[in-house]
Coordinates of C-alpha atoms and ligand atoms in Angstrom, one line a residue:
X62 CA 0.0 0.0 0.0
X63 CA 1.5 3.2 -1.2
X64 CA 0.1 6.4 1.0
X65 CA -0.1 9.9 -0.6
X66 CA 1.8 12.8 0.7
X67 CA -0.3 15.3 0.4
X68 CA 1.0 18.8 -0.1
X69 CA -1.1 21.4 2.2
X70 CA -1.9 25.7 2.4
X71 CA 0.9 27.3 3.9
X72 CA -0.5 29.6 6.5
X73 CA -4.3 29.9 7.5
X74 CA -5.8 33.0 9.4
X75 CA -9.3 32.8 10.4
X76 CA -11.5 35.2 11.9
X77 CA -14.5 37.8 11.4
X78 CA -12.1 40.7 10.3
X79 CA -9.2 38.9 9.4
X80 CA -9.2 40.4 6.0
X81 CA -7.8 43.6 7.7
X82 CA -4.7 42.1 8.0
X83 CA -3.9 41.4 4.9
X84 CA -1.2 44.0 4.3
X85 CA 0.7 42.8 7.0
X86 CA 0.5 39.8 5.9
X87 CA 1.8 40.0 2.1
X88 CA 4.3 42.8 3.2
X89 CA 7.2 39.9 4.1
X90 CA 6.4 38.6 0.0
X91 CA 6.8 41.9 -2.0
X92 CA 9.7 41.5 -3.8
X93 CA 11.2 44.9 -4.7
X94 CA 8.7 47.0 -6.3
X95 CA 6.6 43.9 -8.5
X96 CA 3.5 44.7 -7.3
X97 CA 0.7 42.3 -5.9
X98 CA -2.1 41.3 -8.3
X99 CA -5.6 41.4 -6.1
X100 CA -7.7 39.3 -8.6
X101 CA -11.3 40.1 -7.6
X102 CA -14.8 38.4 -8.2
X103 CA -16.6 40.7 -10.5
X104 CA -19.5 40.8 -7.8
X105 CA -17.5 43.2 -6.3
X106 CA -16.6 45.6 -9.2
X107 CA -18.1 49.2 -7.7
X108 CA -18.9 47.8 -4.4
X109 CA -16.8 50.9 -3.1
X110 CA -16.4 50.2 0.7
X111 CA -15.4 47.0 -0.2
X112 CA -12.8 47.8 -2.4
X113 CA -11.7 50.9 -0.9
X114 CA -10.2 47.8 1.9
X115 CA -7.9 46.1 -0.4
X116 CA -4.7 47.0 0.4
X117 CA -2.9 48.8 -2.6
X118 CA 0.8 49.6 -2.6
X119 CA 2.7 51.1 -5.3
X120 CA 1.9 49.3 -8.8
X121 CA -0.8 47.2 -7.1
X122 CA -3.2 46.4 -9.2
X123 CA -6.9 45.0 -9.3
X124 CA -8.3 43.1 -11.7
X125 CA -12.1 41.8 -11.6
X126 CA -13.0 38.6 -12.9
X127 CA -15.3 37.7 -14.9
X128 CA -16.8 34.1 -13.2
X129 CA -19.8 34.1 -15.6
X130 CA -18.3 31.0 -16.9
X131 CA -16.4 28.9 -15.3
X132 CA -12.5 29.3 -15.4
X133 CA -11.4 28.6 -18.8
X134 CA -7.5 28.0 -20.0
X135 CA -7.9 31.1 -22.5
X136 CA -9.1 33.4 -19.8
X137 CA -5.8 32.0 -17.7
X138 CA -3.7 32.2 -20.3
X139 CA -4.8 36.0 -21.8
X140 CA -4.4 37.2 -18.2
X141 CA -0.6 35.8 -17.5
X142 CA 0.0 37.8 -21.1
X143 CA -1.5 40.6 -20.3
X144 CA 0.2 40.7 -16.4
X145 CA 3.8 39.8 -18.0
X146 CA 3.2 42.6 -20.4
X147 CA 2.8 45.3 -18.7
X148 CA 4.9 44.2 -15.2
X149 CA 6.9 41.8 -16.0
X150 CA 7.4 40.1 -12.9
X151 CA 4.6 40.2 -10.4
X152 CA 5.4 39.5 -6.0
X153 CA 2.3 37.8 -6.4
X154 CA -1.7 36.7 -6.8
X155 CA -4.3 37.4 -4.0
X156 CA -7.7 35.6 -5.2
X157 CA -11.0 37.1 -3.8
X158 CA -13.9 35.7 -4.8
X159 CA -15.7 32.0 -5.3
X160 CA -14.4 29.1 -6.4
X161 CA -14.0 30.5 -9.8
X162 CA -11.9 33.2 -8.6
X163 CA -9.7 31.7 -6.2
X164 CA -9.2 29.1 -8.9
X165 CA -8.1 32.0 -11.3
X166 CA -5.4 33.1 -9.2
X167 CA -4.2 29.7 -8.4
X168 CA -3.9 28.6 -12.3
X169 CA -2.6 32.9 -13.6
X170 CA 0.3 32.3 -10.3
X171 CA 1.5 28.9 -11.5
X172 CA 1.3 30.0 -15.4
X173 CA 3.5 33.5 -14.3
X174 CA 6.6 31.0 -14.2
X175 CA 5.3 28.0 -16.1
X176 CA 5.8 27.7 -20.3
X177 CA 3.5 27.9 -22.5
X178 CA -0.7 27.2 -22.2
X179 CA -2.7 26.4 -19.1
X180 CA -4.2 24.2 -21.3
X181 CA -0.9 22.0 -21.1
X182 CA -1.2 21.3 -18.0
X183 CA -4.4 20.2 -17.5
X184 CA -4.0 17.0 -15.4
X185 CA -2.1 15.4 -12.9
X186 CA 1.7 16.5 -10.9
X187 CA 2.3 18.5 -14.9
X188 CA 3.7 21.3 -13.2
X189 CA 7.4 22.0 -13.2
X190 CA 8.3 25.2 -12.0
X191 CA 6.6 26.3 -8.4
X192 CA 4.1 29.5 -8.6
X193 CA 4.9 32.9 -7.7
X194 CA 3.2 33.4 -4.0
X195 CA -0.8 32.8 -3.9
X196 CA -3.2 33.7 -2.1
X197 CA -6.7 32.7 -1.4
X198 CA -9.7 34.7 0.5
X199 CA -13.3 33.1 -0.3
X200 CA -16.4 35.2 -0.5
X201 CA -18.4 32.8 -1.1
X202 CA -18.2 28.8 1.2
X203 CA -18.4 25.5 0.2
X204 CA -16.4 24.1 -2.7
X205 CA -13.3 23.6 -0.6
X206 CA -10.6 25.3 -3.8
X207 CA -9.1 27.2 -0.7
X208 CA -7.2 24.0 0.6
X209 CA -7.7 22.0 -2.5
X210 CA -4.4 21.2 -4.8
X211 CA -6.2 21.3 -8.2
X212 CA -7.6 24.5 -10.2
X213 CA -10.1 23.2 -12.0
X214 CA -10.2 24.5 -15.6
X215 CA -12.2 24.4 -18.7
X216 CA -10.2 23.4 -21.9
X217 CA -10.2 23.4 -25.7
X218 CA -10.4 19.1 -25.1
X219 CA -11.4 18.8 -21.5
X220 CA -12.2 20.1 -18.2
X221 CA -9.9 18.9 -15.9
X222 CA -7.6 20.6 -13.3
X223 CA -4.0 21.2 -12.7
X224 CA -3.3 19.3 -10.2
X225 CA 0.4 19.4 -8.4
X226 CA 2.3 20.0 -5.2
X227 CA 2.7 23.7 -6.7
X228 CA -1.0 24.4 -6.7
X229 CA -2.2 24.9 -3.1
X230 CA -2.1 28.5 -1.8
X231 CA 0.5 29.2 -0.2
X232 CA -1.9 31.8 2.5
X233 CA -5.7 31.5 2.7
X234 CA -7.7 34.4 4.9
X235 CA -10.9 33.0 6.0
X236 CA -13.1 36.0 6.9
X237 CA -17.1 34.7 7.7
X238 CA -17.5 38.6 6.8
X239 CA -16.8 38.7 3.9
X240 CA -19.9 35.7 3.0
X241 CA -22.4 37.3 5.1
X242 CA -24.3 39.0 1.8
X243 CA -24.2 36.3 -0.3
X244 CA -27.9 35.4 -1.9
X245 CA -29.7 33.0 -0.9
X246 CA -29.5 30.6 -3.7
X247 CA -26.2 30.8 -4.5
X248 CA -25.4 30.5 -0.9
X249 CA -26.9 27.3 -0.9
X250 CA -25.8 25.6 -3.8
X251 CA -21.9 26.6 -3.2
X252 CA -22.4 25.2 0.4
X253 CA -24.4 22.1 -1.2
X254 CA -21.4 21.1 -2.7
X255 CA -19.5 21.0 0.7
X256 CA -22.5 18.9 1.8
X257 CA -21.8 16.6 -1.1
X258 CA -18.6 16.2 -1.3
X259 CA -19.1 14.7 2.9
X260 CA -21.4 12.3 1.4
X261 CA -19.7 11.7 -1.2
X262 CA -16.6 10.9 0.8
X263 CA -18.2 9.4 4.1
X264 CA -19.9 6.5 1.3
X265 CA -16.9 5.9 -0.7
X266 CA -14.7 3.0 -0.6
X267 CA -11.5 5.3 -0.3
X268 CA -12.6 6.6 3.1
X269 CA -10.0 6.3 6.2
X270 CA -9.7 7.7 9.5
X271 CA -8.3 11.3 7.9
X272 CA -11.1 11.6 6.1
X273 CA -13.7 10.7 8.0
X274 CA -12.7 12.6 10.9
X275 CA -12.6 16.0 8.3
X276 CA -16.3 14.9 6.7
X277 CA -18.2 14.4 9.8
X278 CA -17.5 17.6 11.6
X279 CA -18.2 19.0 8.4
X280 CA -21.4 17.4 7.5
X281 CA -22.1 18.2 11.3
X282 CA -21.8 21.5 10.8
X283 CA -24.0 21.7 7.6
X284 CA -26.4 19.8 9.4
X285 CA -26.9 22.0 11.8
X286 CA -26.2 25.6 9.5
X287 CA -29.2 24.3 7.4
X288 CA -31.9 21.9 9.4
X289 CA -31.4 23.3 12.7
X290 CA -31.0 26.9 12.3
X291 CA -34.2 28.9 12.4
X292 CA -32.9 31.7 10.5
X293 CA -29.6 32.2 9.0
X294 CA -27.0 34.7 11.1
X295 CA -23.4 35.1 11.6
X296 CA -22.6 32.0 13.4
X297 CA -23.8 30.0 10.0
X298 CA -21.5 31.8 8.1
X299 CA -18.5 30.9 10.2
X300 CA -19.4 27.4 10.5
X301 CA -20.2 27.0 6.8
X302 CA -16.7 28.5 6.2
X303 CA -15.2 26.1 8.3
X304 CA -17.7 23.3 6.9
X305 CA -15.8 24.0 3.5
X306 CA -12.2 23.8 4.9
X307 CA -12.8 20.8 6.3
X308 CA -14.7 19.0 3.7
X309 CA -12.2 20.3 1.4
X310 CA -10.1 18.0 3.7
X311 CA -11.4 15.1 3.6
X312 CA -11.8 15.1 0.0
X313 CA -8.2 15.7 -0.6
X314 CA -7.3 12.6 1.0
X315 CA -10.5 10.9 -0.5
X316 CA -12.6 11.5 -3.5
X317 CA -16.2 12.6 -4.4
X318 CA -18.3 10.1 -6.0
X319 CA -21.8 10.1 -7.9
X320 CA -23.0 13.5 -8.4
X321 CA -19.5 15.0 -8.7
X322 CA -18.7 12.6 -12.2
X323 CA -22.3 12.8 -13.8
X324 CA -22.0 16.7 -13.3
X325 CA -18.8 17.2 -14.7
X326 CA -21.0 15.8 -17.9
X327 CA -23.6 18.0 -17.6
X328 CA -20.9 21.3 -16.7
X329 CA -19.0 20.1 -20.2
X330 CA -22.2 19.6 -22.4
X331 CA -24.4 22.7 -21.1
X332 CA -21.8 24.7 -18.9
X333 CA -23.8 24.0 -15.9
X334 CA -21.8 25.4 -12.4
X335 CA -20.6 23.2 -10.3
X336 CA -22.6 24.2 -7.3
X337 CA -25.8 23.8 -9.0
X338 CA -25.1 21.2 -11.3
X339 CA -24.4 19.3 -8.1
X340 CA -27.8 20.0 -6.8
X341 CA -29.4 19.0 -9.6
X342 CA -27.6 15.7 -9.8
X343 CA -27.9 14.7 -6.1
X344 CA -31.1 15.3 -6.0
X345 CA -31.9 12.3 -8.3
X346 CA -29.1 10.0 -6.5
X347 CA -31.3 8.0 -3.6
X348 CA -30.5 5.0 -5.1
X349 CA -27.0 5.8 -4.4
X350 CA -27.0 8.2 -1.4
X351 CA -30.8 7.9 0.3
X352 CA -30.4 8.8 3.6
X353 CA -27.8 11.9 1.9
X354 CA -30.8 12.3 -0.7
X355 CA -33.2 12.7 2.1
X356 CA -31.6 14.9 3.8
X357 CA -30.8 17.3 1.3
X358 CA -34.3 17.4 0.1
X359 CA -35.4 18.5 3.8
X360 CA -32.8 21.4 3.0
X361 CA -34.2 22.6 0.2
X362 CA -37.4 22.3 1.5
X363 CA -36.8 24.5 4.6
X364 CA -34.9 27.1 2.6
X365 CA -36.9 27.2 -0.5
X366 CA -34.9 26.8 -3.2
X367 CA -35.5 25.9 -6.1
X368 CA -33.5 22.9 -7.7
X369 CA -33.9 23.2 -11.6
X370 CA -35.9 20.7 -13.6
X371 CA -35.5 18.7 -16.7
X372 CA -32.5 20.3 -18.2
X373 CA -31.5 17.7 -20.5
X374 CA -34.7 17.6 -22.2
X375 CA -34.7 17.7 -26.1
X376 CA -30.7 17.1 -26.2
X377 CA -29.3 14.6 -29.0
X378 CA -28.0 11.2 -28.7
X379 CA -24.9 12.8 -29.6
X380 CA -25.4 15.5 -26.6
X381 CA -26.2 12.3 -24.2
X382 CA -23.1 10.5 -25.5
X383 CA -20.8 13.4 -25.2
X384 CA -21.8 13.7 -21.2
X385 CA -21.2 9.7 -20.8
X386 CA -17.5 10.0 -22.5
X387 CA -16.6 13.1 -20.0
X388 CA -18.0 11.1 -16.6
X389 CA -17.3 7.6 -17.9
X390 CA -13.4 9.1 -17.5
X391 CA -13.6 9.9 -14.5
X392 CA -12.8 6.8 -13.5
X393 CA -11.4 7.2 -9.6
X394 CA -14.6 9.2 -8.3
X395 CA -16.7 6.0 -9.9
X396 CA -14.3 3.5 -8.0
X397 CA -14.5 5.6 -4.8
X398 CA -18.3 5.4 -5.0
X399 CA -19.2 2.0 -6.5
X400 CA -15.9 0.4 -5.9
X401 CA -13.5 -1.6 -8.2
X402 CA -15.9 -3.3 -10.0
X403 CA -17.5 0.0 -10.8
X404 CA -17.8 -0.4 -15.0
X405 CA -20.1 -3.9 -14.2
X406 CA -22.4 -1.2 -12.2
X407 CA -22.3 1.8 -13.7
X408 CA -23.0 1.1 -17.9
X409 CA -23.3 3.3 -20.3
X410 CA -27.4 2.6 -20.1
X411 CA -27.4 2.9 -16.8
X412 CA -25.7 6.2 -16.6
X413 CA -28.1 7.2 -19.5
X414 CA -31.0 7.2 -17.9
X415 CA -29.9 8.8 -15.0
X416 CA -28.8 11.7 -17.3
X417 CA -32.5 11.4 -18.6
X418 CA -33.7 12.1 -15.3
X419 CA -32.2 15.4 -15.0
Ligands
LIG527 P1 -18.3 31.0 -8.2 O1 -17.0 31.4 -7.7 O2 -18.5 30.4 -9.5 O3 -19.3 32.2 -8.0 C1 -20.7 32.1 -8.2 C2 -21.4 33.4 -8.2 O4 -21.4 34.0 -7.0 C3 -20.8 34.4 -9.2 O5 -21.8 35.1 -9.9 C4 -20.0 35.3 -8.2 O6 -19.9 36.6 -8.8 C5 -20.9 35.4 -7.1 N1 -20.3 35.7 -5.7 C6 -19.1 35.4 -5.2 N2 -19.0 35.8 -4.0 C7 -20.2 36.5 -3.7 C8 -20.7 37.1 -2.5 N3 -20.0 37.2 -1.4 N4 -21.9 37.7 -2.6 C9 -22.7 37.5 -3.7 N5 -22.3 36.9 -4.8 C10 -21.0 36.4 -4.8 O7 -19.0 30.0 -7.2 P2 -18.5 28.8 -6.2 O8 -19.6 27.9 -6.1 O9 -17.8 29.4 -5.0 O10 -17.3 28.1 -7.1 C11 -17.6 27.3 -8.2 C12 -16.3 27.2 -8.9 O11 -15.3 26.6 -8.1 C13 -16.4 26.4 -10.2 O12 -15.6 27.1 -11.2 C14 -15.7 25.1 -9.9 O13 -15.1 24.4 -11.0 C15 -14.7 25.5 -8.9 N6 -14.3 24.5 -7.9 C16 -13.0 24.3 -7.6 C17 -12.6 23.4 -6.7 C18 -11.1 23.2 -6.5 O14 -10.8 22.3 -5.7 N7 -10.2 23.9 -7.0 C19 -13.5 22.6 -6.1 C20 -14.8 22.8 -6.3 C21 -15.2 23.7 -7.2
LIG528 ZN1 -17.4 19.9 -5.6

């Protein structure tokens, strides 16, 4: 049995406020006058007393980003061209945002001093050279890509990550503050997909004693943020931040499972999000998850939100196909879930009419 060595964030600070400190914090990584890059989530773009708080020096800069769609290499790869352009060098890459923007910075701060196109390094340990500093501060909690060692990225031939040693952050600045507007909806289905990935990791066949200690304070947690809570306040949006850390956790040393590889399918085919695209894929999973499938549908039920419908209605064979090739590959978060026997279970029909259902 080989173990993995898994490669973790550097330095954590977490607290309501904590994002004051920021300066201080990057000060010791300025080198000479480079500036720091503050990549922002477009959310934010003429949110004044927000952004009135980020710490400029010098040739600081701020650049909003455009999470529309998810990540994409080209956007990556314009953005390290356009930053080498005009600076040259950069100290470094502060992330603030969701998923998609923390996932930015991590894939623009390993491209700054890697070759080439983003799109090259889609996949696993293809990193050579080690990023220029990184940091990570989520507005937004749940999909775990502030301790995560992949940047997940859409491609000219695939969606897949860069996945390496170099990739985690090398500071994340957990701030509950910084959540505490987020709508309702979105809230949810980001935080849904911390929720998922415990499930996903507390069934699977990969679990072990790491990961199971990470997923069940964190489904703990979301258990009690979402069905206990009578209303939603402060104390929820610390513990969801800390739900996503630790789920993020336990998937690292884990895997997800169902939902996670049919929505990958569905996110390549129709450019669903991965928060929602979850949703609407756990939703139909009881026969794999039911008491997790249960559950969730109590959540959704207490907060009201709505879980789209039928979204692959009216697509081609072709269209079905297409989603079957990109989950079909993903053939460790099958093996986690169904175990190594997993293509006798999970057949192309099979998985067909579960897209159906959708
Ligand atoms: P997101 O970053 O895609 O943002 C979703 C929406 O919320 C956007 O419109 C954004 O502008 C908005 N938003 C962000 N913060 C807000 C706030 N405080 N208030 C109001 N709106 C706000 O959403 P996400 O669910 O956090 O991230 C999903 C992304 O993360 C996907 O691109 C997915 O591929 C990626 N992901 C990465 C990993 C990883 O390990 N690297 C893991 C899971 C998901
Ligand atoms: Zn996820």
């Amino acid at each position: 049995m080989k173990f993995r060595n898994f490669k973790l964030v550097g330095y954590v600070i977490f607290g309501r406020g904590a994002f004051n400190q920021v300066d201080e914090i990057v000060a010791p990584h300025r080198k000479g006058d480079a500036p720091m890059i503050f990549f922002v989530d477009h959310f934010f773009e003429g949110n004044q007393p927000f952004v009135s708080r980020i710490p400029l020096r010098g040739k600081d800069k701020i650049v909003f980003i455009d999470v529309t769609h998810e990540p994409k290499t080209v956007y990556v790869d314009r953005l390290r061209d356009e930053l080498k352009a005009e600076f040259g060098e950069v100290s470094g890459i502060i992330g603030i945002g969701g998923g998609s923007t923390m996932d930015m910075a991590k894939a623009v701060a390993l491209m700054m001093t890697n070759p080439g196109s983003s799109a090259d390094y889609q996949g696993w340990d293809l990193i050579k050279n080690p990023a220029v500093y990184k940091v990570g501060i989520p507005t937004l909690s749940g999909t775990g890509a502030e301790v995560s060692r992949t940047t997940v990225l859409t491609g000219p031939t695939k969606k897949l990550g860069m996945n390496s040693d170099y990739t985690p952050f090398d500071q994340i600045v957990l701030d509950p503050e910084l959540t505490k507007n987020a709508p309702v909806n979105q809230r949810f289905y980001t935080a849904m997909d911390c929720y998922i990935h415990c499930i996903e990791s507390l069934e699977g066949t990969y679990l072990n004693a790491f990961s199971r200690s990470y997923g069940e304070k964190a489904l703990e947690l979301c258990q009690e943020i979402y069905l206990q809570k009578p209303a939603w306040d402060d104390d929820a949006d610390e513990k969801l931040m800390m739900a996503s850390y630790a789920g993020g956790m336990s998937i690292a040393y884990s895997q997800v499972g169902v939902a996670h590889a049919v929505s990958y399918g569905l996110s390549y085919l129709l450019g669903t999000k991965h928060g929602i695209g979850n949703c609407i894929v756990f939703d139909k999973l009881e026969e794999f998850y039911p008491a997790g499938v249960k559950e969730f549908k109590q959540m959704v039920e207490k907060h009201q939100v709505e879980i789209p419908q039928h979204i692959t209605k009216g697509l081609t064979d072709d269209d079905f196909e297409k989603m079957i090739d990109v989950s079909m590959g993903l053939a460790p978060l099958w093996e986690n879930a169904l175990g190594k026997d997993w293509q006798k279970l999970m057949t192309r029909d099979r998985l067909r009419k579960l897209y159906e259902r959708l």
